[in-house]
Short mmCIF file of C-alpha atoms in Angstrom, two decimals:
data_model
loop_
_atom_site.label_atom_id
_atom_site.label_comp_id
_atom_site.label_asym_id
_atom_site.label_seq_id
_atom_site.Cartn_x
_atom_site.Cartn_y
_atom_site.Cartn_z
CA MET A 42 27.68 -33.81 -18.17
CA ILE A 43 24.47 -31.88 -18.84
CA THR A 44 22.43 -34.60 -17.13
CA LYS A 45 24.77 -34.48 -14.13
CA MET A 46 24.39 -30.67 -14.01
CA PHE A 47 20.61 -30.99 -13.72
CA GLU A 48 20.88 -33.76 -11.15
CA TYR A 49 23.08 -31.36 -9.18
CA LYS A 50 20.63 -28.49 -9.66
CA THR A 51 17.73 -30.61 -8.38
CA TRP A 52 19.78 -31.73 -5.38
CA ALA A 53 20.85 -28.17 -4.54
CA ASP A 54 17.32 -26.79 -4.97
CA ASP A 55 15.98 -29.45 -2.60
CA ARG A 56 18.56 -28.54 0.05
CA THR A 57 17.67 -24.88 -0.27
CA LEU A 58 13.93 -25.54 -0.02
CA MET A 59 14.44 -27.62 3.12
CA ALA A 60 16.39 -24.78 4.72
CA VAL A 61 13.88 -22.09 3.70
CA GLU A 62 11.12 -24.09 5.39
CA LYS A 63 13.02 -23.66 8.68
CA ILE A 64 12.97 -19.85 8.63
CA ASP A 65 11.01 -18.51 11.56
CA ARG A 66 8.46 -16.40 9.70
CA VAL A 67 7.59 -14.39 12.82
CA LEU A 68 11.13 -13.44 13.81
CA TYR A 69 12.53 -13.12 10.27
CA PRO A 70 9.68 -12.15 7.93
CA ASP A 71 11.99 -10.18 5.61
CA SER A 72 14.38 -13.10 5.14
CA TYR A 73 11.49 -15.44 4.45
CA ALA A 74 9.87 -13.04 1.97
CA PHE A 75 13.21 -12.50 0.22
CA ALA A 76 13.83 -16.25 -0.05
CA LEU A 77 10.38 -16.79 -1.56
CA GLN A 78 10.89 -13.94 -4.02
CA GLN A 79 14.18 -15.49 -5.14
CA ILE A 80 12.59 -18.94 -5.56
CA ASN A 81 9.74 -17.31 -7.48
CA HIS A 82 12.23 -15.64 -9.82
CA ILE A 83 14.19 -18.88 -10.31
CA VAL A 84 11.12 -20.85 -11.29
CA ILE A 85 9.72 -18.12 -13.55
CA VAL A 86 13.00 -17.97 -15.48
CA GLU A 87 13.02 -21.77 -15.78
CA GLU A 88 9.44 -21.73 -17.05
CA LEU A 89 10.26 -18.98 -19.55
CA PHE A 90 13.21 -20.88 -20.97
CA ARG A 91 11.24 -24.11 -21.02
CA SER A 92 8.63 -22.40 -23.20
CA ARG A 93 11.40 -21.19 -25.51
CA LEU A 94 12.89 -24.67 -25.74
CA GLU A 95 9.44 -26.07 -26.56
CA ASP A 96 8.71 -23.18 -28.95
CA LYS A 97 5.56 -22.31 -27.02
CA PRO A 98 4.11 -18.96 -25.92
CA LEU A 99 5.74 -17.38 -22.89
CA PRO A 100 3.90 -18.21 -19.65
CA HIS A 101 4.99 -14.97 -17.97
CA ALA A 102 5.34 -11.34 -19.07
CA ALA A 103 8.17 -10.63 -16.61
CA THR A 104 10.76 -12.45 -14.50
CA ASN A 105 9.05 -11.51 -11.24
CA THR A 106 5.49 -11.11 -10.01
CA LYS A 107 3.87 -8.45 -7.85
CA VAL A 108 2.44 -11.13 -5.59
CA VAL A 109 4.76 -13.96 -4.63
CA PRO A 110 3.05 -17.36 -4.40
CA HIS A 111 3.09 -19.36 -1.19
CA PHE A 112 6.02 -21.64 -0.45
CA ASP A 113 4.12 -24.85 -1.25
CA GLU A 114 3.20 -23.61 -4.72
CA LEU A 115 6.75 -22.49 -5.45
CA LYS A 116 8.15 -25.79 -4.21
CA ALA A 117 5.73 -27.74 -6.43
CA ARG A 118 6.51 -25.61 -9.49
CA LEU A 119 10.26 -25.93 -8.93
CA ASP A 120 9.85 -29.69 -8.60
CA VAL A 121 7.89 -29.85 -11.88
CA SER A 122 10.53 -27.70 -13.55
CA SER A 123 13.41 -29.83 -12.26
CA HIS A 124 11.80 -33.01 -13.52
CA TRP A 125 11.00 -31.48 -16.88
CA TYR A 126 14.61 -30.38 -17.39
CA LEU A 127 15.94 -33.77 -16.26
CA ASP A 128 13.66 -35.48 -18.78
CA TYR A 129 14.56 -32.96 -21.48
CA VAL A 130 18.32 -33.38 -21.14
CA SER A 131 18.04 -37.17 -21.00
CA THR A 132 16.70 -37.17 -24.58
CA LEU A 133 18.65 -34.19 -25.96
CA ASN A 134 20.15 -34.89 -29.37
CA ASP A 135 21.39 -31.52 -30.62
CA GLY A 136 22.56 -29.18 -27.89
CA GLU A 137 24.42 -27.00 -30.38
CA ARG A 138 21.21 -26.00 -32.19
CA SER A 139 20.42 -22.34 -31.60
CA ILE A 140 17.13 -20.92 -30.46
CA SER A 141 16.16 -17.30 -31.04
CA PHE A 142 13.65 -15.62 -28.77
CA THR A 143 12.54 -12.39 -27.19
CA TYR A 144 13.41 -11.69 -23.57
CA THR A 145 10.72 -10.26 -21.33
CA ASP A 146 12.34 -6.82 -21.70
CA GLY A 147 11.58 -6.96 -25.43
CA LYS A 148 15.17 -7.49 -26.55
CA ARG A 149 16.01 -10.33 -28.92
CA GLY A 150 18.41 -13.10 -28.00
CA THR A 151 19.94 -16.24 -29.43
CA LEU A 152 21.50 -19.07 -27.42
CA SER A 153 22.39 -22.63 -28.24
CA ILE A 154 20.39 -25.20 -26.33
CA ASN A 155 23.54 -26.07 -24.35
CA GLU A 156 24.02 -22.39 -23.46
CA THR A 157 20.39 -22.16 -22.42
CA LEU A 158 20.77 -25.19 -20.16
CA PHE A 159 24.00 -23.81 -18.69
CA HIS A 160 22.19 -20.54 -18.02
CA ILE A 161 19.42 -22.35 -16.11
CA VAL A 162 21.90 -24.16 -13.85
CA ASN A 163 24.10 -21.10 -13.34
CA HIS A 164 21.12 -18.79 -12.74
CA GLY A 165 19.76 -21.05 -10.01
CA SER A 166 23.18 -21.23 -8.34
CA TYR A 167 23.43 -17.45 -8.23
CA HIS A 168 20.03 -17.04 -6.61
CA ARG A 169 20.56 -19.91 -4.17
CA GLY A 170 23.59 -17.94 -3.00
CA ASN A 171 21.32 -14.96 -2.35
CA ILE A 172 18.95 -17.22 -0.45
CA ALA A 173 21.88 -18.54 1.62
CA HIS A 174 22.52 -14.99 2.81
CA ALA A 175 18.86 -14.67 3.84
CA LEU A 176 19.20 -17.98 5.71
CA ASP A 177 22.25 -16.64 7.52
CA LEU A 178 20.35 -13.50 8.52
CA ALA A 179 17.51 -15.70 9.81
CA ALA A 180 19.95 -17.88 11.80
CA VAL A 181 19.03 -21.00 9.83
CA PRO A 182 21.88 -23.49 9.55
CA HIS A 183 22.20 -24.75 6.01
CA ARG A 184 24.55 -27.06 4.21
CA PHE A 185 26.72 -25.90 1.36
CA ASP A 186 25.47 -26.88 -2.07
CA GLY A 187 28.56 -26.80 -4.29
CA TYR A 188 28.98 -29.27 -7.13
CA GLY A 189 31.97 -30.95 -5.44
CA ILE A 190 29.87 -31.60 -2.34
CA PHE A 191 27.07 -33.00 -4.49
CA ILE A 192 29.28 -35.36 -6.47
CA HIS A 193 30.97 -36.71 -3.36
CA GLU A 194 27.64 -37.19 -1.62
CA VAL A 195 26.08 -39.11 -4.49
CA GLN A 196 29.31 -40.94 -5.38
CA PRO A 197 31.19 -41.29 -2.08
CA GLU A 198 33.66 -43.70 -3.69
CA ARG A 199 35.14 -40.68 -5.49
CA ARG A 200 36.45 -39.35 -2.19
CA GLY A 201 39.23 -41.90 -2.31
CA THR A 202 41.02 -42.75 0.90
#
C-alpha cells in the first residue's frame, strides 16, 4: 500500500504541475506566485524528511524560503523527490522503526517510518488542495486528483461494468 501511495502522489503532483504551467502569469501573478510557494514548501518538507530518513544533515533551516525558485527548478526537485521516495519504499523493510529528529522550529519529534511516509503523502495532498484554489482563481481548468480517480485511471478494470 505504501508503494501505491507514492505512485498516487507522483501522479497527483504531475497533474498539478501541468495545471500550474497553464496559469497566465500576466493576468494572475498572485495565483502563480502562490502556487510556486506551495510547491516550494512541499518539496522542502520532502527534502527535510528524506534527510531524516537517511540520517543526514538537514538541507534547509526552514520549511519555506524568502526567494521562491523558478517553476522549472521546483518541478525538477519534486521529480527527484518523487523518484527517491518511490525507490525508498520499494526496498523498505521496517516501516515500524521510529526515527527521532528535530523539526526546523527546534522542537523534537519522533515518528515511525510509516508515519513519516504517510505524512509526506498527506502533506502534499493538503497543499495541492491549496494550489487547486489558486488554479480556480486563475481560471485554469484542472482535473481532480483524488486517490479513487488515480486508481481507476491506472487500473480501469477496477471500474467494473
